Coordinates of C-alpha atoms in Angstrom, one line a residue:
X1 CA 96.6 94.9 -91.8
X2 CA 94.0 93.8 -94.4
X3 CA 92.5 91.4 -91.8
X4 CA 92.4 94.1 -89.2
X5 CA 90.6 96.4 -91.6
X6 CA 88.1 93.7 -92.5
X7 CA 87.4 93.0 -88.8
X8 CA 87.0 96.7 -88.1
X9 CA 84.6 97.0 -91.0
X10 CA 82.5 94.1 -89.6
X11 CA 82.4 95.7 -86.2
X12 CA 81.4 99.1 -87.6
X13 CA 78.7 97.5 -89.7
X14 CA 77.4 95.5 -86.6
X15 CA 77.4 98.7 -84.6
X16 CA 75.4 100.5 -87.3
X17 CA 73.0 97.6 -87.4
X18 CA 72.5 97.6 -83.6
X19 CA 72.1 101.4 -83.6
X20 CA 69.5 101.1 -86.4
X21 CA 67.7 98.3 -84.6
X22 CA 67.6 100.3 -81.3
X23 CA 66.1 103.2 -83.2
X24 CA 63.3 101.1 -84.6
X25 CA 61.1 101.8 -81.6
X26 CA 58.1 100.3 -83.4
X27 CA 59.7 96.9 -83.3
X28 CA 60.3 97.1 -79.5
X29 CA 57.4 95.5 -77.5
X30 CA 58.7 97.3 -74.4
X31 CA 57.9 100.7 -75.8
X32 CA 54.5 102.2 -75.1
X33 CA 52.1 101.6 -78.0
X34 CA 51.7 105.3 -78.8
X35 CA 55.5 105.6 -79.2
X36 CA 55.5 102.6 -81.5
X37 CA 52.7 104.0 -83.6
X38 CA 54.3 107.4 -83.9
X39 CA 57.7 105.9 -84.8
X40 CA 56.3 103.7 -87.4
X41 CA 54.0 106.3 -88.9
X42 CA 56.9 108.7 -89.3
X43 CA 58.7 106.2 -91.4
X44 CA 55.8 105.4 -93.7
X45 CA 55.4 106.7 -97.3
X46 CA 52.0 107.6 -98.6
X47 CA 51.9 104.3 -100.6
X48 CA 52.6 102.3 -97.4
X49 CA 49.9 104.2 -95.5
X50 CA 47.2 103.7 -98.2
X51 CA 48.2 100.0 -98.4
X52 CA 47.4 99.7 -94.7
X53 CA 43.9 101.1 -95.4
X54 CA 43.2 98.4 -98.0
X55 CA 41.6 95.1 -97.4
X56 CA 41.4 92.6 -100.3
X57 CA 39.8 89.2 -100.8
X58 CA 42.0 86.1 -100.5
X59 CA 41.2 85.0 -104.1
X60 CA 43.1 88.1 -105.5
X61 CA 45.9 88.1 -102.8
X62 CA 49.4 86.6 -103.1
X63 CA 52.7 87.2 -101.3
X64 CA 53.8 89.4 -104.3
X65 CA 50.6 91.5 -104.1
X66 CA 51.1 92.0 -100.3
X67 CA 54.7 93.0 -100.8
X68 CA 54.1 95.3 -103.8
X69 CA 51.1 97.2 -102.5
X70 CA 51.8 97.0 -98.7
X71 CA 48.3 95.6 -98.2
X72 CA 47.1 95.9 -94.6
X73 CA 44.5 93.2 -94.5
X74 CA 43.0 90.2 -96.3
X75 CA 39.6 88.6 -95.8
X76 CA 37.7 85.5 -96.8
X77 CA 34.3 86.3 -98.1
X78 CA 31.5 83.9 -97.4
X79 CA 32.5 80.5 -98.7
X80 CA 35.9 81.7 -99.9
X81 CA 38.3 78.9 -98.8
X82 CA 41.8 77.7 -99.9
X83 CA 40.3 74.3 -100.8
X84 CA 37.1 72.3 -100.4
X85 CA 37.0 70.8 -96.9
X86 CA 40.4 72.4 -96.2
X87 CA 42.3 71.3 -93.1
X88 CA 43.6 73.7 -90.5
X89 CA 47.1 73.1 -91.9
X90 CA 45.9 74.2 -95.4
X91 CA 44.4 77.4 -94.0
X92 CA 47.5 78.1 -91.9
X93 CA 49.8 77.6 -94.9
X94 CA 47.7 80.0 -97.0
X95 CA 47.6 82.7 -94.3
X96 CA 51.3 82.4 -93.6
X97 CA 52.1 82.6 -97.3
X98 CA 50.3 85.9 -97.5
X99 CA 51.9 87.1 -94.3
X100 CA 55.4 86.3 -95.5
X101 CA 54.7 88.8 -98.3
X102 CA 53.8 91.5 -95.8
X103 CA 56.9 90.7 -93.7
X104 CA 59.1 91.1 -96.7
X105 CA 58.2 94.7 -97.2
X106 CA 60.6 97.5 -96.3
X107 CA 59.0 98.1 -92.8
X108 CA 57.7 94.6 -92.3
X109 CA 54.2 95.6 -91.2
X110 CA 52.2 92.3 -90.8
X111 CA 48.7 92.0 -92.3
X112 CA 45.5 91.1 -90.4
X113 CA 43.2 88.4 -91.8
X114 CA 39.5 88.7 -91.3
X115 CA 36.7 86.1 -91.7
X116 CA 32.9 86.0 -91.0
X117 CA 33.0 83.8 -87.9
X118 CA 29.4 84.8 -86.9
X119 CA 28.3 81.5 -85.2
X120 CA 31.6 79.7 -84.8
X121 CA 34.3 79.6 -87.5
X122 CA 31.5 78.9 -89.9
X123 CA 33.3 79.0 -93.2
X124 CA 35.5 76.1 -92.1
X125 CA 34.8 72.4 -92.5
X126 CA 34.5 70.5 -89.2
X127 CA 34.2 73.7 -87.1
X128 CA 31.7 73.8 -84.3
X129 CA 28.7 75.7 -85.5
X130 CA 26.9 77.4 -82.7
X131 CA 23.2 78.6 -82.8
X132 CA 22.7 81.8 -84.7
X133 CA 22.1 85.0 -82.7
X134 CA 18.3 84.8 -83.0
X135 CA 18.5 81.7 -80.8
X136 CA 21.3 82.9 -78.4
X137 CA 19.2 86.0 -77.5
X138 CA 16.6 83.6 -76.1
X139 CA 19.1 82.4 -73.5
X140 CA 19.5 85.8 -71.9
X141 CA 22.8 84.3 -70.7
X142 CA 25.8 86.7 -71.2
X143 CA 28.1 84.2 -69.5
X144 CA 27.2 81.5 -72.0
X145 CA 27.7 84.0 -74.9
X146 CA 31.2 84.9 -73.5
X147 CA 32.1 81.2 -73.5
X148 CA 30.9 80.9 -77.1
X149 CA 33.1 83.9 -78.0
X150 CA 36.1 82.3 -76.4
X151 CA 35.5 79.0 -78.1
X152 CA 35.0 80.8 -81.5
X153 CA 38.3 82.7 -81.0
X154 CA 40.2 79.4 -80.5
X155 CA 38.6 77.8 -83.6
X156 CA 39.4 80.9 -85.7
X157 CA 43.0 80.9 -84.4
X158 CA 43.1 77.1 -85.2
X159 CA 43.1 78.1 -88.9
X160 CA 45.7 80.8 -88.5
X161 CA 43.2 83.7 -88.7
X162 CA 43.1 86.5 -86.2
X163 CA 40.1 88.7 -87.0
X164 CA 36.4 87.8 -86.7
X165 CA 33.7 90.0 -88.2
X166 CA 31.5 89.5 -85.1
X167 CA 29.3 90.2 -83.2
X168 CA 26.4 91.5 -85.2
X169 CA 24.6 93.8 -82.8
X170 CA 21.7 94.8 -85.0
X171 CA 18.4 95.3 -83.3
X172 CA 16.0 93.6 -85.8
X173 CA 12.7 95.4 -85.6
X174 CA 11.1 93.6 -88.6
X175 CA 11.5 89.8 -89.2
X176 CA 11.0 90.3 -92.9
X177 CA 14.6 91.3 -92.9
X178 CA 16.9 88.6 -94.4
X179 CA 19.5 89.2 -91.6
X180 CA 17.1 89.0 -88.7
X181 CA 18.7 85.7 -87.6
X182 CA 22.0 87.6 -87.1
X183 CA 20.2 89.8 -84.5
X184 CA 19.9 88.7 -80.8
X185 CA 16.6 90.5 -80.2
X186 CA 14.1 93.2 -81.0
X187 CA 14.9 94.5 -77.5
X188 CA 18.0 96.7 -77.3
X189 CA 18.5 95.6 -73.6
X190 CA 19.0 92.0 -74.7
X191 CA 21.4 93.0 -77.5
X192 CA 23.4 95.0 -75.0
X193 CA 23.8 91.9 -72.8
X194 CA 25.0 89.9 -75.7
X195 CA 27.9 92.2 -76.4
X196 CA 29.6 89.9 -73.9
X197 CA 30.7 88.0 -76.9
X198 CA 33.4 90.7 -77.3
X199 CA 35.4 89.8 -74.2
X200 CA 35.0 86.2 -75.2
X201 CA 36.6 86.9 -78.5
X202 CA 39.1 89.5 -77.4
X203 CA 39.6 88.9 -73.7
X204 CA 38.6 91.0 -70.7
X205 CA 40.0 94.5 -70.8
X206 CA 42.5 95.2 -68.0
X207 CA 41.3 97.4 -65.1
X208 CA 41.7 101.1 -65.5
X209 CA 41.9 100.9 -69.3
X210 CA 41.1 104.1 -71.0
X211 CA 37.5 104.2 -72.5
X212 CA 37.4 103.2 -76.1
X213 CA 40.9 101.8 -76.4
X214 CA 40.9 98.4 -78.2
X215 CA 42.2 95.3 -76.4
X216 CA 43.1 91.8 -77.5
X217 CA 44.6 89.4 -75.0
X218 CA 47.2 87.5 -77.0
X219 CA 47.5 84.5 -79.2
X220 CA 44.3 82.7 -78.1
X221 CA 42.1 85.7 -78.8
X222 CA 41.0 87.5 -82.0
X223 CA 40.1 91.0 -83.1
X224 CA 36.3 91.5 -82.9
X225 CA 34.1 93.7 -85.0
X226 CA 30.8 95.2 -83.8
X227 CA 28.5 95.5 -86.8
X228 CA 26.7 97.1 -88.7
X229 CA 26.9 100.7 -87.6
X230 CA 24.1 101.8 -87.2
X231 CA 20.4 101.2 -87.6
X232 CA 20.6 98.2 -90.0
X233 CA 17.8 96.4 -88.2
X234 CA 15.3 99.1 -88.6
X235 CA 14.9 99.5 -92.3
X236 CA 11.5 100.0 -93.9
X237 CA 9.7 96.6 -94.3
X238 CA 12.9 94.9 -93.3
X239 CA 14.4 95.4 -96.8
X240 CA 18.1 94.7 -96.6
X241 CA 20.6 97.6 -97.1
X242 CA 17.6 100.0 -97.2
X243 CA 16.6 103.1 -95.3
X244 CA 15.8 103.4 -91.6
X245 CA 13.3 106.2 -91.0
X246 CA 13.7 107.1 -87.3
X247 CA 13.9 110.0 -84.9
X248 CA 17.2 110.8 -83.2
X249 CA 15.7 109.5 -79.9
X250 CA 14.7 106.2 -81.6
X251 CA 18.2 105.8 -83.2
X252 CA 20.0 106.5 -79.9
X253 CA 17.7 104.5 -77.7
X254 CA 17.2 101.4 -79.9
X255 CA 20.1 101.0 -82.3
X256 CA 23.0 102.8 -80.7
X257 CA 23.2 101.5 -77.1
X258 CA 25.0 98.2 -77.9
X259 CA 27.7 100.2 -79.6
X260 CA 28.4 102.1 -76.3
X261 CA 28.8 98.7 -74.6
X262 CA 31.0 97.4 -77.3
X263 CA 33.4 100.4 -77.2
X264 CA 33.5 100.1 -73.3
X265 CA 34.4 96.4 -73.7
X266 CA 37.4 97.3 -75.9
X267 CA 36.1 96.2 -79.3
X268 CA 38.9 96.7 -81.7
X269 CA 36.9 97.4 -84.9
X270 CA 33.5 98.6 -86.0
X271 CA 31.9 97.8 -89.4
X272 CA 29.7 100.3 -91.2
X273 CA 26.2 99.3 -92.5
X274 CA 25.1 99.4 -96.1
X275 CA 21.9 100.9 -94.9
X276 CA 20.9 104.6 -94.6
X277 CA 19.4 106.6 -91.8
X278 CA 16.7 109.0 -92.9
X279 CA 18.1 108.9 -96.5
X280 CA 21.8 109.4 -95.5
X281 CA 24.0 106.4 -96.4
X282 CA 26.0 105.2 -93.4
X283 CA 29.2 104.8 -95.4
X284 CA 29.3 108.5 -96.0
X285 CA 27.9 109.7 -92.6
X286 CA 30.7 111.7 -91.1
X287 CA 28.4 113.0 -88.4
X288 CA 27.8 109.6 -86.9
X289 CA 31.1 108.0 -87.7
X290 CA 33.6 110.8 -86.9
X291 CA 31.7 113.3 -84.8
X292 CA 29.8 110.8 -82.7
X293 CA 31.6 107.4 -82.7
X294 CA 35.2 108.7 -82.8
X295 CA 34.9 112.1 -81.1
X296 CA 32.0 111.7 -78.6
X297 CA 32.1 108.0 -77.8
X298 CA 35.9 108.1 -78.0
X299 CA 36.3 104.9 -80.0
X300 CA 40.0 104.4 -80.7
X301 CA 40.0 101.2 -82.8
X302 CA 39.5 101.3 -86.6
X303 CA 36.3 101.7 -88.6
X304 CA 36.0 99.3 -91.6
X305 CA 33.6 99.4 -94.5
X306 CA 31.4 96.4 -95.5
X307 CA 32.1 94.4 -98.7
X308 CA 32.1 96.9 -101.6
X309 CA 30.2 99.2 -99.2
X310 CA 31.7 102.4 -100.6
X311 CA 30.8 101.4 -104.2
X312 CA 27.2 101.6 -103.1
X313 CA 27.3 105.3 -102.4
X314 CA 26.4 105.8 -106.0
X315 CA 23.5 104.3 -108.0
X316 CA 24.4 102.2 -109.9
X317 CA 27.2 101.0 -107.6
X318 CA 30.7 101.9 -108.6
X319 CA 29.5 104.6 -111.1
X320 CA 31.9 107.2 -109.7
X321 CA 34.5 105.4 -107.6
X322 CA 36.6 108.4 -106.9
X323 CA 33.6 110.1 -105.4
X324 CA 32.9 107.0 -103.3
X325 CA 36.5 106.9 -102.0
X326 CA 36.4 110.6 -101.2
X327 CA 33.1 110.6 -99.3
X328 CA 33.8 107.4 -97.3
X329 CA 37.3 108.3 -96.2
X330 CA 36.2 111.9 -95.4
X331 CA 33.4 110.5 -93.3
X332 CA 35.9 108.6 -91.2
X333 CA 36.3 105.1 -92.7
X334 CA 39.8 103.8 -91.9
X335 CA 40.0 100.5 -93.7
X336 CA 38.1 99.8 -96.9
X337 CA 36.9 96.2 -97.7
X338 CA 37.6 96.7 -101.4
X339 CA 37.7 93.6 -101.9
X340 CA 38.8 92.9 -105.6
X341 CA 39.7 96.1 -107.4
X342 CA 42.5 97.2 -105.1
X343 CA 44.7 98.9 -107.6
X344 CA 41.8 101.2 -108.6
X345 CA 41.2 102.0 -104.9
X346 CA 44.9 102.6 -104.2
X347 CA 45.3 104.8 -107.3
X348 CA 42.1 106.7 -106.5
X349 CA 43.0 107.4 -102.9
X350 CA 46.5 108.3 -103.8
X351 CA 45.2 110.9 -106.3
X352 CA 42.8 112.4 -103.8
X353 CA 45.6 112.8 -101.1
X354 CA 48.2 114.0 -103.6
X355 CA 45.8 116.7 -104.9
X356 CA 44.8 117.7 -101.4
X357 CA 41.1 116.6 -101.7
X358 CA 41.8 114.5 -98.6
X359 CA 44.2 115.9 -96.0
X360 CA 47.1 113.8 -94.8
X361 CA 45.8 114.2 -91.3
X362 CA 42.8 112.0 -92.2
X363 CA 45.1 109.4 -93.7
X364 CA 47.3 109.5 -90.6
X365 CA 44.3 109.1 -88.3
X366 CA 43.2 106.0 -90.2
X367 CA 46.6 104.4 -90.2
X368 CA 47.2 105.2 -86.5
X369 CA 44.0 103.3 -85.7
X370 CA 44.9 100.3 -87.8
X371 CA 48.4 100.2 -86.3
X372 CA 47.1 100.5 -82.8
X373 CA 45.0 97.4 -83.3
X374 CA 47.9 95.5 -84.8
X375 CA 50.2 96.5 -81.9
X376 CA 47.6 95.8 -79.2
X377 CA 47.0 92.3 -80.5
X378 CA 50.7 91.4 -80.5
X379 CA 50.8 91.0 -84.3
X380 CA 54.3 92.4 -84.7
X381 CA 55.7 89.9 -82.1
X382 CA 53.6 86.9 -83.4
X383 CA 52.8 87.5 -87.1
X384 CA 52.9 83.8 -88.2
X385 CA 50.6 81.0 -87.1
X386 CA 51.5 77.4 -86.4
X387 CA 49.6 74.1 -85.9
X388 CA 49.5 74.3 -82.1
X389 CA 46.0 75.7 -82.1
X390 CA 44.6 73.3 -84.7
X391 CA 43.4 70.9 -82.0
X392 CA 40.7 73.4 -81.0
X393 CA 38.7 73.1 -84.3
X394 CA 35.5 71.2 -83.7
X395 CA 36.7 70.0 -80.3
X396 CA 34.5 67.9 -78.1
X397 CA 34.5 70.6 -75.5
X398 CA 33.2 73.2 -78.0
X399 CA 30.6 70.8 -79.3
X400 CA 29.3 70.3 -75.7
X401 CA 29.2 74.1 -75.3
X402 CA 27.2 74.4 -78.5
X403 CA 24.9 71.6 -77.4
X404 CA 24.2 73.5 -74.1
X405 CA 23.5 76.7 -76.1
X406 CA 21.0 74.7 -78.2
X407 CA 19.2 73.5 -75.1
X408 CA 19.0 77.0 -73.7
X409 CA 17.8 78.6 -77.0
X410 CA 14.7 76.4 -77.5
X411 CA 11.4 78.0 -76.8
X412 CA 8.4 75.8 -76.0
X413 CA 5.3 77.6 -77.5
X414 CA 2.7 74.9 -77.1
X415 CA 2.6 71.9 -74.8
X416 CA -0.6 69.8 -75.3
X417 CA -4.0 70.5 -76.7
X418 CA -5.1 71.2 -73.2
X419 CA -3.2 72.5 -70.2
X420 CA -3.9 69.3 -68.3
X421 CA -2.4 67.0 -71.0
X422 CA 1.2 68.1 -71.7
X423 CA 2.9 66.2 -74.5
X424 CA 6.4 67.2 -73.6
X425 CA 8.8 65.8 -72.4
X426 CA 8.3 62.9 -74.8
X427 CA 8.7 59.3 -73.5
X428 CA 11.9 57.5 -74.5
X429 CA 10.2 54.2 -74.4
X430 CA 7.6 53.7 -77.1
X431 CA 6.8 50.9 -79.6
X432 CA 7.2 53.0 -82.8
X433 CA 7.6 56.7 -83.5
X434 CA 7.6 58.8 -86.7
X435 CA 10.2 61.5 -87.5
X436 CA 9.2 63.6 -90.5
X437 CA 10.2 66.9 -92.2
X438 CA 12.9 68.3 -94.5
X439 CA 15.0 69.5 -91.6
X440 CA 15.1 66.4 -89.5
X441 CA 18.2 64.9 -91.1
X442 CA 20.0 67.9 -92.6
X443 CA 23.0 69.7 -91.0
X444 CA 22.9 72.5 -93.6
X445 CA 19.2 73.3 -92.9
X446 CA 20.0 73.2 -89.1
X447 CA 22.8 75.7 -89.5
X448 CA 21.2 78.2 -91.9
X449 CA 23.1 81.0 -93.8
X450 CA 26.8 81.8 -93.2
X451 CA 27.7 78.1 -93.0
X452 CA 30.4 76.7 -95.3
X453 CA 28.8 78.9 -98.1
X454 CA 27.7 82.5 -97.9
X455 CA 24.0 81.6 -98.1
X456 CA 24.4 78.2 -96.4
X457 CA 23.3 75.1 -98.2
X458 CA 21.0 72.1 -97.6
X459 CA 22.6 68.7 -97.1
X460 CA 25.1 67.3 -94.6
X461 CA 27.7 69.9 -95.6
X462 CA 29.9 69.6 -92.5
X463 CA 30.4 67.4 -89.4
X464 CA 27.7 67.5 -86.8
X465 CA 24.6 65.7 -85.3
X466 CA 21.3 65.9 -87.1
X467 CA 18.1 66.0 -85.0
X468 CA 17.1 62.6 -86.4
X469 CA 20.3 61.0 -85.3
X470 CA 20.0 62.7 -81.9
X471 CA 16.5 61.3 -81.5
X472 CA 17.7 57.8 -82.4
X473 CA 20.5 58.1 -79.9
X474 CA 18.2 59.4 -77.1
X475 CA 15.2 57.0 -77.2
X476 CA 15.2 53.6 -75.7
X477 CA 17.1 51.1 -78.0
X478 CA 13.8 49.1 -78.3
X479 CA 11.9 52.1 -79.7
X480 CA 11.6 51.9 -83.4
X481 CA 12.3 55.2 -85.1
X482 CA 10.8 55.5 -88.6
X483 CA 12.0 58.5 -90.8
X484 CA 9.8 59.6 -93.7
X485 CA 10.5 63.1 -95.0
X486 CA 7.0 63.9 -96.2
X487 CA 4.7 61.0 -95.3
X488 CA 1.1 60.6 -96.6
X489 CA -1.8 60.4 -94.2
X490 CA -2.4 56.8 -95.5
X491 CA 1.2 55.9 -94.5
X492 CA 0.8 57.4 -91.1
X493 CA -2.6 55.7 -90.5
X494 CA -1.3 52.3 -91.7
X495 CA 1.5 52.4 -89.0
X496 CA 0.6 52.4 -85.4
X497 CA 2.9 55.3 -84.3
X498 CA 2.9 56.4 -80.7
X499 CA 3.6 59.9 -81.7
X500 CA 5.4 61.9 -84.4
X501 CA 8.0 64.7 -84.5
X502 CA 7.9 67.0 -87.5
X503 CA 11.1 69.0 -88.0
X504 CA 10.6 71.6 -90.7
X505 CA 11.2 75.3 -91.5
X506 CA 13.1 77.8 -93.7
X507 CA 15.8 76.7 -96.1
X508 CA 19.2 78.5 -95.7
X509 CA 19.6 82.0 -96.8
X510 CA 21.6 85.2 -96.0
X511 CA 21.3 88.9 -96.5
X512 CA 19.0 90.2 -99.3
X513 CA 18.2 86.6 -100.5
X514 CA 16.5 86.2 -97.2
X515 CA 14.3 89.2 -97.4
X516 CA 10.7 87.9 -97.4
X517 CA 7.5 89.9 -97.2
X518 CA 5.4 86.8 -96.5
X519 CA 7.6 84.8 -94.1
X520 CA 5.8 81.6 -94.7
X521 CA 7.3 78.1 -94.3
X522 CA 8.1 76.8 -97.8
X523 CA 6.5 73.6 -99.0
X524 CA 6.5 70.8 -98.3
X525 CA 6.7 72.0 -94.7
X526 CA 3.0 73.1 -94.3
X527 CA 1.8 69.9 -96.0
X528 CA 4.0 67.7 -93.8
X529 CA 2.6 69.5 -90.7
X530 CA -1.0 69.1 -91.9
X531 CA -0.6 65.4 -92.9
X532 CA 1.2 64.3 -89.8
X533 CA -0.6 66.4 -87.2
X534 CA -4.0 65.5 -88.7
X535 CA -3.3 61.8 -88.2
X536 CA -1.2 61.3 -85.0
X537 CA -0.1 63.0 -81.9
X538 CA 2.6 65.4 -83.0
X539 CA 5.3 67.8 -81.9
X540 CA 6.5 70.3 -84.5
X541 CA 10.1 71.6 -84.2
X542 CA 10.6 74.7 -86.3
X543 CA 14.0 75.5 -87.7
X544 CA 13.8 79.1 -88.8
X545 CA 15.8 82.4 -88.7
X546 CA 12.8 84.3 -87.3
X547 CA 9.2 84.0 -86.4
X548 CA 7.2 82.7 -89.4
X549 CA 3.5 82.4 -90.2
X550 CA 2.4 79.4 -88.1
X551 CA -1.0 80.5 -86.7
X552 CA -3.1 78.5 -89.2
X553 CA -1.5 75.2 -88.2
X554 CA -1.1 75.6 -84.4
X555 CA -4.5 74.2 -83.5
X556 CA -3.6 70.8 -85.1
X557 CA -0.4 70.5 -83.2
X558 CA 0.1 68.9 -79.8
X559 CA 3.4 70.6 -79.2
X560 CA 5.3 73.4 -80.9
X561 CA 9.0 74.2 -80.3
X562 CA 10.9 77.1 -81.8
X563 CA 14.5 75.8 -82.3
X564 CA 15.7 78.7 -84.5
X565 CA 18.9 77.8 -86.3
X566 CA 20.6 75.5 -83.8
X567 CA 23.9 74.7 -85.7
X568 CA 25.7 71.4 -85.8
X569 CA 24.8 70.1 -82.4
X570 CA 21.3 68.7 -82.9
X571 CA 21.7 66.5 -79.8
X572 CA 20.7 69.6 -77.8
X573 CA 17.2 69.5 -79.3
X574 CA 16.7 65.9 -78.3
X575 CA 18.1 66.6 -74.8
X576 CA 15.1 68.8 -74.1
X577 CA 12.4 67.1 -76.1
X578 CA 13.0 64.0 -74.0
X579 CA 13.3 65.7 -70.7
X580 CA 17.0 65.2 -69.9
X581 CA 16.9 69.0 -69.5
X582 CA 13.9 71.3 -69.1
X583 CA 12.7 74.0 -71.5
X584 CA 13.9 77.4 -70.2
X585 CA 13.9 79.7 -73.3
X586 CA 11.8 82.9 -73.5
X587 CA 11.1 84.6 -76.8
X588 CA 13.5 87.4 -77.5
X589 CA 11.3 88.3 -80.5
X590 CA 7.6 88.9 -80.8
X591 CA 5.8 86.1 -82.7
X592 CA 3.2 87.8 -84.9
X593 CA -0.2 86.3 -86.0
X594 CA -0.1 87.7 -89.6
X595 CA 2.5 89.7 -91.6
X596 CA -0.1 92.5 -91.9
X597 CA 0.8 93.4 -88.3
X598 CA 4.5 94.0 -89.1
X599 CA 6.5 95.8 -87.9
X600 CA 5.2 94.9 -84.4
X601 CA 7.5 95.1 -81.4
X602 CA 6.9 94.8 -77.7
X603 CA 5.6 98.1 -76.4
X604 CA 3.9 99.1 -79.6
X605 CA 0.3 100.4 -79.3
X606 CA -1.0 97.9 -81.8
X607 CA 0.6 94.9 -80.0
X608 CA -1.5 91.8 -80.6
X609 CA 0.9 88.9 -81.0
X610 CA 0.4 85.1 -81.4
X611 CA 3.1 84.7 -78.7
X612 CA 4.3 87.8 -76.9
X613 CA 7.9 88.8 -76.3
X614 CA 9.2 86.9 -73.2
X615 CA 6.8 84.0 -73.7
X616 CA 8.0 80.5 -73.2
X617 CA 6.6 77.5 -71.4
X618 CA 9.0 76.0 -69.0
X619 CA 9.3 72.3 -68.1
X620 CA 11.3 70.4 -65.5
X621 CA 13.8 67.7 -66.4
X622 CA 12.8 64.2 -65.7
X623 CA 15.1 61.6 -64.2
X624 CA 14.0 58.8 -66.4
X625 CA 11.1 58.2 -68.7

């Protein structure tokens, strides 16, 4: 009898469990997403909802923190890594450790992990680093950009991460801005073309998908993020995080169009800009975020703040955090990149909701959007990463794609002191050649900001091919290649060089650190150009995040190439210098004569550039030389 009772009890318990499982519609992938969202939302407490709206930095995260506070998302800030030169396995173990904390919560809602993969998975050692956007805009090749998006998605997934804060679709109207290298062009038409990175990262939206609904096509894709909404590239004098003074027509014809395209392509998230429009800070602009982006454009993904973006609603930042939480959440922000003081944020938002300063309907809207993205990307079905994707990090295929992107992003600005004596392509067979300049043998300088560290770093900081090593590999084995970073005129004259290549430019920077009212090449760059080009036939290869002051030196040069920030695959530069491929790039930015002309963009009445928008000398490849 006791055995019978015991058996009956087990059966009853199993029946109850099955009944409970069947009623958990949010865990059933066969249910429509809206049903899953509704079911899960109805089960959530206020604490669980606010947790979903909170994104914290990995350095303050732990499995216990995820479980205790129901945190919805983690990010790696620039240079924030689990260990120096961490392997994919180390990354994956870290991400899964945090995820296990989320899965151990009452409802088991998985977290989403974000990273600034803005030109490849650029925080990660050995990742393929693609050219920055300033170079990719030159290509005017959306298919290439989509392939780069797909490769980046694989390399991000290789480290167990599923959310990339890319693309930056700013329209940089003033190269004095320290983020201009993150912008594809001054021309909104080119920036719109380059939103093709989104289907590369996320996958192509299925036919007949409702406008504005986010889409992520499974485990080989990542959540994308169009940023920074809106007008960040138009600030006065290019000052980062500053004020964009513009008419409604200017805002909606220059800075907004790429957001329409991003939403139509199913972008899952949109990040808000630190900057202001006509004095109104974007992080508190309910008209543009809620009325326009959500209600008019019908964006159904989630809106995320920038790093401590809400803190900056007050001066000084964080002076009245409760006010900052109120204004930003009211305006329509769904997820807040806190990133450190998460208990203060959670307590503040809880107080505002409990005391009816923020309606529960606004919280529910935010959480629905976050859950929609998590369901769409299959996160509930596949919350944990494994090592199967690790093989994609820095793969040969991706490096070859990056090399192609480098070739197509180069712009030939000068080719010979006269039209009848072109200097490029260079001969592979010579007795002795000189390679000079601070950027010739430096991966970090080639890659620029947002590489391994937030601001980037000089030195061979990750795996790649420097331009010097690419030149040595490309020329005839009998050609002697002499490298001297900053040679004297006497040294040059005492050697019988056939020609010289000077590789110089800006040192790495990002964001406000890169703001520069003069935009000159730092020393010893100008001295190297003057010394070398005054003594021997020379080609100057500029490594910069924007057009720079170059007009005083051009007459001494035989050749001038804008290589922008090409990334790890310097072989792409040598491929074109030596004629294995032709120059095809056309400027996607106006090259000014003096900074006094700025801002100056194509179509302006005072347009008088050194090299106009769309300029670029083309060459044909040579079979052998």
